[in-house]
One Martini backbone bead per residue (centre of mass of N, CA, C, O) as a GRO file, in nm:
protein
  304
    1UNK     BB    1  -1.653   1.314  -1.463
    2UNK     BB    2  -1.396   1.413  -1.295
    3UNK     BB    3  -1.358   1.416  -0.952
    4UNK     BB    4  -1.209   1.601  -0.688
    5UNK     BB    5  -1.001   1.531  -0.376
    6UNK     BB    6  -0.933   1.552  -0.149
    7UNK     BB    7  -0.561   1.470   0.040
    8UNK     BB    8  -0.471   1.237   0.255
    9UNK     BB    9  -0.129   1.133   0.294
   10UNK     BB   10  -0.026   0.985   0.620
   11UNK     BB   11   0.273   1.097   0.591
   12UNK     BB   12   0.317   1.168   0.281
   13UNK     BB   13   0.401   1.237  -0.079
   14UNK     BB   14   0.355   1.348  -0.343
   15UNK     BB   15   0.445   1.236  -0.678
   16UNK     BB   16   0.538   1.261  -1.040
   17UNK     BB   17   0.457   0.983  -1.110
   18UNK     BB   18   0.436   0.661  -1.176
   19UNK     BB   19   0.329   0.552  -0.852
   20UNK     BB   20   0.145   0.737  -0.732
   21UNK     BB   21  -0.116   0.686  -0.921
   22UNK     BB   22  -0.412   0.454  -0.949
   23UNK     BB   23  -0.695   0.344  -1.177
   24UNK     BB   24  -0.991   0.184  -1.086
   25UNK     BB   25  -1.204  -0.038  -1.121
   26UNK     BB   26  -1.564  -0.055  -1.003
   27UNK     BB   27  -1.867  -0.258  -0.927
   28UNK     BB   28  -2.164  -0.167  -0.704
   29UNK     BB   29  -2.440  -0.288  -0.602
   30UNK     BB   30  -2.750  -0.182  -0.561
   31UNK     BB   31  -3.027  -0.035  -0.352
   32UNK     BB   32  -3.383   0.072  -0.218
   33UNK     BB   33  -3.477  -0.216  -0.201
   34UNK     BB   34  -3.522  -0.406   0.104
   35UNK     BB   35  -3.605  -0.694  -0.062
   36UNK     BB   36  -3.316  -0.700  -0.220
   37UNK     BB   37  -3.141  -0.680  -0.027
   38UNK     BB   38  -3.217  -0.930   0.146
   39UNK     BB   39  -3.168  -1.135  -0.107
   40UNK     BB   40  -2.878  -1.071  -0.120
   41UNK     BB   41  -2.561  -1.193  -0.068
   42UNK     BB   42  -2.474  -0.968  -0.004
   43UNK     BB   43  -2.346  -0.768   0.252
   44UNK     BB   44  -2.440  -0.455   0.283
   45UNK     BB   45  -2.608  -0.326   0.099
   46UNK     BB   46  -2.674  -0.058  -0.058
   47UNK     BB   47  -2.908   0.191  -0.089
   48UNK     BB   48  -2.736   0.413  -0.280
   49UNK     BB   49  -2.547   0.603  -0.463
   50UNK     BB   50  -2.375   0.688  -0.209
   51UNK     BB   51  -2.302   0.409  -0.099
   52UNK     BB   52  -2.172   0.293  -0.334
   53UNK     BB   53  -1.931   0.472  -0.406
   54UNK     BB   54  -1.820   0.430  -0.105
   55UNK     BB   55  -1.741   0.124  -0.163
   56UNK     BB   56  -1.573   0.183  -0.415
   57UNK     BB   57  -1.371   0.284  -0.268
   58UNK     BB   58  -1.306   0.096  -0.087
   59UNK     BB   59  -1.259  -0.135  -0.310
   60UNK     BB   60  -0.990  -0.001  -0.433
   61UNK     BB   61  -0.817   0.001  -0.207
   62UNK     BB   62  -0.797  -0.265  -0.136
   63UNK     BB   63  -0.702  -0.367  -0.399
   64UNK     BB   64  -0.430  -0.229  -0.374
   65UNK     BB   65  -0.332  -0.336  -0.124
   66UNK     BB   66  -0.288  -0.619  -0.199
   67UNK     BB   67  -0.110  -0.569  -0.429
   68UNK     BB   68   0.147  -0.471  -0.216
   69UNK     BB   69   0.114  -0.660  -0.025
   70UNK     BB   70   0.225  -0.933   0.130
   71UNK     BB   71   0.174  -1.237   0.018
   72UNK     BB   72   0.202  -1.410   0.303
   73UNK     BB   73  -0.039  -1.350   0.441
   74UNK     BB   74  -0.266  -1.407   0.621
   75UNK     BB   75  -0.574  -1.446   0.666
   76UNK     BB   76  -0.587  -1.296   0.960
   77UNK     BB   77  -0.445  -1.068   0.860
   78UNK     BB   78  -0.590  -0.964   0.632
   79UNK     BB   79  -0.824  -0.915   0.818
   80UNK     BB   80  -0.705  -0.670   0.945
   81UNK     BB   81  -0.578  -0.512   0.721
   82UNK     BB   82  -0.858  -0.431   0.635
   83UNK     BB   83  -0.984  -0.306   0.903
   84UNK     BB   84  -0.804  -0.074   0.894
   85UNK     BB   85  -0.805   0.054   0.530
   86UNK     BB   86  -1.115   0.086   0.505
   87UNK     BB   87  -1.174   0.344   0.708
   88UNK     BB   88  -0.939   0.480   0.527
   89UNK     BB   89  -0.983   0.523   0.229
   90UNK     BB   90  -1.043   0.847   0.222
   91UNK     BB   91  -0.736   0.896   0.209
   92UNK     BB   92  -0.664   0.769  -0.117
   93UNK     BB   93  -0.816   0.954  -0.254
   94UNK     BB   94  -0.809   1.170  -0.551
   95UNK     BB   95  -1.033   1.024  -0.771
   96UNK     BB   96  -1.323   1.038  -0.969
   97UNK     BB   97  -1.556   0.821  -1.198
   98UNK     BB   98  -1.861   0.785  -1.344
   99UNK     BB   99  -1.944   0.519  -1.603
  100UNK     BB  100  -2.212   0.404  -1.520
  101UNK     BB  101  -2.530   0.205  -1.513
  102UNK     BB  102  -2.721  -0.099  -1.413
  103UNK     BB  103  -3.010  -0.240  -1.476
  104UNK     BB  104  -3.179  -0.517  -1.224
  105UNK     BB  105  -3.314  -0.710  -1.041
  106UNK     BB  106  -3.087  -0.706  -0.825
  107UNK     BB  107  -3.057  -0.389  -0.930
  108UNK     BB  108  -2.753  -0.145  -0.915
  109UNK     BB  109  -2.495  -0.076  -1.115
  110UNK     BB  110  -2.193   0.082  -1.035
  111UNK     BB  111  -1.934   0.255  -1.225
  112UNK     BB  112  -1.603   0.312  -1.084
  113UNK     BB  113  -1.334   0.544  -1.141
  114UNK     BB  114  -1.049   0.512  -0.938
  115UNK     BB  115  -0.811   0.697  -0.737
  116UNK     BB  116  -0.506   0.602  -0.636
  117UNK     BB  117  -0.284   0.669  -0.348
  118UNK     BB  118  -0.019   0.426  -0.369
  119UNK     BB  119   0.206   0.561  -0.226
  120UNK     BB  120   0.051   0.634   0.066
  121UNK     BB  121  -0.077   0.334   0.073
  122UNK     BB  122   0.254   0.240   0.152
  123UNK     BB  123   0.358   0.362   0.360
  124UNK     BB  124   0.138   0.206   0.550
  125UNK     BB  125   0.224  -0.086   0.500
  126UNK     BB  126   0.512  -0.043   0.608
  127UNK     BB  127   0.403   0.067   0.898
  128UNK     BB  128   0.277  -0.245   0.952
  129UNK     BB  129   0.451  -0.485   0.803
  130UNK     BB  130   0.347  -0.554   0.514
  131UNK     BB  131   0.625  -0.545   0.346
  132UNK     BB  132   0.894  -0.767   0.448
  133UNK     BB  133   0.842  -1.057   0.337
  134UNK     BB  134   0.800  -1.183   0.644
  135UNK     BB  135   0.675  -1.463   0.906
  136UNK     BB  136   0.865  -1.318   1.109
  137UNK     BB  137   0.832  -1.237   1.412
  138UNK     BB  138   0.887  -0.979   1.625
  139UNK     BB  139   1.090  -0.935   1.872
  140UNK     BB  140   0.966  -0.820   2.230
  141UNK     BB  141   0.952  -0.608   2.480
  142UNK     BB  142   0.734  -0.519   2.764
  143UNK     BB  143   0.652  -0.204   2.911
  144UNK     BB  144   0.320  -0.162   3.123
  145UNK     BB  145   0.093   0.147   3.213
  146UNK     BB  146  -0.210   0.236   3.365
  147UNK     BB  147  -0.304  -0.053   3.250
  148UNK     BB  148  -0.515  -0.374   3.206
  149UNK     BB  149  -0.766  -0.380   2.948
  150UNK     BB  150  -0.529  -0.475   2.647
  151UNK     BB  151  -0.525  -0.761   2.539
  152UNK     BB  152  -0.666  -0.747   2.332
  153UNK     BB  153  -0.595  -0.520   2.163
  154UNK     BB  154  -0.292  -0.584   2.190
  155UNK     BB  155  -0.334  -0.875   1.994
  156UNK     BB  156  -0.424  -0.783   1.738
  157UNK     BB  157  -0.149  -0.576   1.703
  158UNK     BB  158   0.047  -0.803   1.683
  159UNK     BB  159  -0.119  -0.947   1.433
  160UNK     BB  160  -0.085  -0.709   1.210
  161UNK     BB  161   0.251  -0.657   1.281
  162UNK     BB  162   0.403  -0.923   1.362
  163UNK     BB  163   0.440  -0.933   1.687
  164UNK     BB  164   0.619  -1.046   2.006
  165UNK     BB  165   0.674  -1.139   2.302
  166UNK     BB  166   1.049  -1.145   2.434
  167UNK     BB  167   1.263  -1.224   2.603
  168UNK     BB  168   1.582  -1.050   2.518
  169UNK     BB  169   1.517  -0.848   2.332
  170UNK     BB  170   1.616  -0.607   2.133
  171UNK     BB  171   1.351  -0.487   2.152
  172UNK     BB  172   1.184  -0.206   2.318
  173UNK     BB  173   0.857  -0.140   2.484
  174UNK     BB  174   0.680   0.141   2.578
  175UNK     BB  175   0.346   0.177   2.774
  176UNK     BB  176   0.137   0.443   2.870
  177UNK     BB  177  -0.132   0.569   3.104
  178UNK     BB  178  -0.226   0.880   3.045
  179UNK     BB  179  -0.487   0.978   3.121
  180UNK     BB  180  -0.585   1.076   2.788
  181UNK     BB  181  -0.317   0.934   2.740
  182UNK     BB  182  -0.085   0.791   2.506
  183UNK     BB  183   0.252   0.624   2.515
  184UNK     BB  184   0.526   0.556   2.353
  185UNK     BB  185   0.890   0.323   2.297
  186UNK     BB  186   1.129   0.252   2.085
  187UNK     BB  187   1.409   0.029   2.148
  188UNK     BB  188   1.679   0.002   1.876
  189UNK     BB  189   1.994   0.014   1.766
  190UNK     BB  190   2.022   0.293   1.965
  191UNK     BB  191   1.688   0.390   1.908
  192UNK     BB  192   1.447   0.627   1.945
  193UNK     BB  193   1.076   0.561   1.927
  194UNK     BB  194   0.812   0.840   1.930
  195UNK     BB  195   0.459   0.816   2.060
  196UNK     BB  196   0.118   0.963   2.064
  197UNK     BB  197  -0.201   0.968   2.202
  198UNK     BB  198  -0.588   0.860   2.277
  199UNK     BB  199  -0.449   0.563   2.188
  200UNK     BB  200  -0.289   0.262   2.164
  201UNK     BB  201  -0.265   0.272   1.821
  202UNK     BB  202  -0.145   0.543   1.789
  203UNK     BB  203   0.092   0.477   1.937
  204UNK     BB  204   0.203   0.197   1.809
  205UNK     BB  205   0.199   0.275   1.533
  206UNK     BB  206   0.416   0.517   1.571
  207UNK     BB  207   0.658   0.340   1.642
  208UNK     BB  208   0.628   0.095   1.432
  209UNK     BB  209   0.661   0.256   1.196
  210UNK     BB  210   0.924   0.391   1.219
  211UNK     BB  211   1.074   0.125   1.205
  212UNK     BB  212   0.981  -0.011   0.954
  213UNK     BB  213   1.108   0.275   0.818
  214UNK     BB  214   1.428   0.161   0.888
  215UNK     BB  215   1.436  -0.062   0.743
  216UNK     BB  216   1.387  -0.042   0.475
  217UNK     BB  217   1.633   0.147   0.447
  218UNK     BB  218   1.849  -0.089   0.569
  219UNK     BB  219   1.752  -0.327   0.303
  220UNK     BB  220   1.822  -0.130   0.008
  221UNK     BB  221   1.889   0.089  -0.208
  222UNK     BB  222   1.875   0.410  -0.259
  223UNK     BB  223   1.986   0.427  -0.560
  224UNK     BB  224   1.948   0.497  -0.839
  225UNK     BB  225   1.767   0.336  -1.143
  226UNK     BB  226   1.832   0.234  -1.447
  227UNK     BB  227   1.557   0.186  -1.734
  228UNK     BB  228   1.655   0.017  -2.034
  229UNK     BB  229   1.452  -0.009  -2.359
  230UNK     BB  230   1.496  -0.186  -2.664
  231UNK     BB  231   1.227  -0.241  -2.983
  232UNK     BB  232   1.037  -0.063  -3.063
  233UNK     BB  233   0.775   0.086  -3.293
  234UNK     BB  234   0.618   0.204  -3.133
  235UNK     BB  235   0.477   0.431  -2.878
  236UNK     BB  236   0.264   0.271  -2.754
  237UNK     BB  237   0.458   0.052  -2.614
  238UNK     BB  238   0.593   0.301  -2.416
  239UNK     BB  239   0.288   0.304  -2.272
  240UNK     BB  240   0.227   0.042  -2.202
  241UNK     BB  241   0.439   0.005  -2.030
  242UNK     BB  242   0.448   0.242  -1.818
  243UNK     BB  243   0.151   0.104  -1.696
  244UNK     BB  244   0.303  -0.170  -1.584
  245UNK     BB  245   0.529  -0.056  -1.413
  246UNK     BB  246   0.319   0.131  -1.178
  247UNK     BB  247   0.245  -0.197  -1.094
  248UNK     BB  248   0.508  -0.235  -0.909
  249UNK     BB  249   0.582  -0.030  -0.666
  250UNK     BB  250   0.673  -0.286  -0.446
  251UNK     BB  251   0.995  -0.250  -0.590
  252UNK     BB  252   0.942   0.078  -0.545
  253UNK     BB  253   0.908   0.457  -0.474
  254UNK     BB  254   1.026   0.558  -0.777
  255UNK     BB  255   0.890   0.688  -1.104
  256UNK     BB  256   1.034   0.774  -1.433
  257UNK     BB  257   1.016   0.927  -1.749
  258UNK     BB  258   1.264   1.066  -1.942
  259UNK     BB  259   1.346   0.884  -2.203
  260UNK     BB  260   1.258   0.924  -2.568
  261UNK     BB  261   1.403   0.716  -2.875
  262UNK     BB  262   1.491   0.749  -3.209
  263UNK     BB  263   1.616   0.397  -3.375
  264UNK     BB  264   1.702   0.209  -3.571
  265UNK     BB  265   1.584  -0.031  -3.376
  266UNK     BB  266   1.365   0.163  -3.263
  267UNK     BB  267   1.262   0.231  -2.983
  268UNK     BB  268   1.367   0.388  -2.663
  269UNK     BB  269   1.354   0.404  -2.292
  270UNK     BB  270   1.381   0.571  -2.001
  271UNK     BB  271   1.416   0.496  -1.636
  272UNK     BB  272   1.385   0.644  -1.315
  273UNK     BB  273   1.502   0.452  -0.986
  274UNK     BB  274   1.372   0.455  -0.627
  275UNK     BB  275   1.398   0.253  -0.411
  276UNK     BB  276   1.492  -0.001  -0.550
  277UNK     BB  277   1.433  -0.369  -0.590
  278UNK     BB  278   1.640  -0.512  -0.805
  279UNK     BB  279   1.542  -0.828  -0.826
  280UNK     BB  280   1.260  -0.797  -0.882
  281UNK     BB  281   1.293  -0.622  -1.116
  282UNK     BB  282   1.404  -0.852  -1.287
  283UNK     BB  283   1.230  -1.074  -1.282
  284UNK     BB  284   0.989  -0.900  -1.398
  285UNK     BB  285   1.124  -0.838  -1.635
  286UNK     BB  286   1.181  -1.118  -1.785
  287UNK     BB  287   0.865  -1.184  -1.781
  288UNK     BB  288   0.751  -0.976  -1.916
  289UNK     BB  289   0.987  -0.949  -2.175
  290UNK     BB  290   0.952  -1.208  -2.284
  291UNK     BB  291   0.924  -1.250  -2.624
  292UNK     BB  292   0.903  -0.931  -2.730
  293UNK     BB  293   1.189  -0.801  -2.857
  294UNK     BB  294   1.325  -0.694  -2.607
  295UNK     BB  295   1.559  -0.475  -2.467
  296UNK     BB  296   1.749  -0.493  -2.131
  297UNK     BB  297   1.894  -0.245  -1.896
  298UNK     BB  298   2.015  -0.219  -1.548
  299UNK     BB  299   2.125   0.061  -1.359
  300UNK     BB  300   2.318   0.287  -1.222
  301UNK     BB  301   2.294   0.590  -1.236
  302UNK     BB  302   2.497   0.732  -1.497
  303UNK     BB  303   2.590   0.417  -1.656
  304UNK     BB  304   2.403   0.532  -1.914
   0.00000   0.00000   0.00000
């Protein structure tokens, strides 16, 4: 049975698209066993099935995210992005399936079926600047008030975020800490984004999600992209490119499967993709379909 959870979704919202979401099986081994605990190679083995469960929703998400997230990023940041999206896992999870256990000396190991909102964790990934695809940190200015002992805390959101403080620098951010509030401020190409909270994280992340998130919009076409394919003999051909193209979800933010049709020439399909990167979407449908008799053409929507 698969069970349905609440959905907070981050500040995005869901469509009912190929890109939506995405279901990973995940494996994880418990035990109630102190001592096979204590043996087990792995650290914090879960101790029963309800924290086994939870383990599995962490590692489903992380696993997404990995996905989507920028190739290039370094260790120490993949491991700052991991201390980010685990706590915040149950954010993304929008259902889950118990797939069955099985019993060794080990332990046991539970399989579940995991739904996550990929779209919800794309946004997140994008407002920490983890989809970028570049090595080079932003350079920003930086005027803090209010407070003096957030250095070390502050260092690791620049190495998350991938920012640097630097004199003359384009962008300017200002940071005060008032009573129990922090808020924050990013002024840059003429824009103010405004961000306030209870922590100086919630403030930075805050102005810095707007940022990367007016990035994104200023660096590529979001005019929709008609994807037709055609050469299939079978409808499987077209259900299982669906389920290919939906783990691209990196290279567009919404898809979905408009037309499929019957021709003396085999099957053909068409998909409607926005906010699409042409050329990403290009060299994977290359390596994708090279060899396998099919033929495909992207265009912008309206010309095919």
């Amino acid at each position: 049975m698969r069970h349905a959870l609440p959905l907070v979704l981050a500040g995005a919202f869901c469509l009912g698209t190929a890109a939506g979401v995405q279901a990973r099986q995940v494996d994880v081994l418990w035990s109630a066993d102190a001592g096979v605990r204590d043996a087990a190679a792995e650290e914090n083995m879960p101790a029963s099935a309800s924290a086994a469960r939870e383990k599995a929703f962490e590692q489903a998400v992380w696993l997404e995210a990995l996905s989507m997230a920028d190739d290039g990023l370094s260790d120490a940041r993949r491991e700052l992005l991991r201390e980010f999206i685990v706590p915040r896992a149950m954010e993304y999870v929008q259902s889950y399936s118990e797939l069955g256990s099985a019993s060794s000396d080990s332990g046991t190991t539970l399989s579940v079926d995991v739904l996550v909102n990929r779209r919800a964790l794309k946004d997140t990934l994008r407002g920490l600047g983890c989809m970028r695809g570049s090595a080079e940190p932003v350079e920003y200015m930086l005027t803090i008030g209010g407070a003096s002992d957030v250095w070390d805390e502050l260092g690791r959101l620049q190495a998350l975020y991938n920012t640097r403080v630097t004199q003359n620098a384009s962008v300017a951010v200002f940071l005060e800490h008032r009573g129990d509030m922090w808020t924050g401020r990013l002024d840059a190409g003429g824009h103010s984004r405004a961000a306030s909270g209870t922590t100086l994280a919630d403030a930075w992340h805050g102005i810095w999600a707007q940022y990367f998130s007016s990035l994104a919009a200023a660096q590529g076409p979001h005019d929709a992209l008609v994807l037709q394919v055609s050469g299939w003999f079978t409808p499987d051909g077209v259900e299982s490119f669906d389920k290919e193209l939906s783990s691209w979800d990196r290279d567009f933010d919404e898809a979905g499967l408009a037309q499929v049709s019957m021709e003396a020439a085999g099957i053909s399909a068409r998909w409607v993709l926005r906010g699409a990167s042409r050329g990403a979407l290009e060299r994977r449908l290359e390596a994708a379909l090279e060899g396998k008799g099919l033929s495909w053409v992207l265009e912008p929507d309206g010309s095919l």
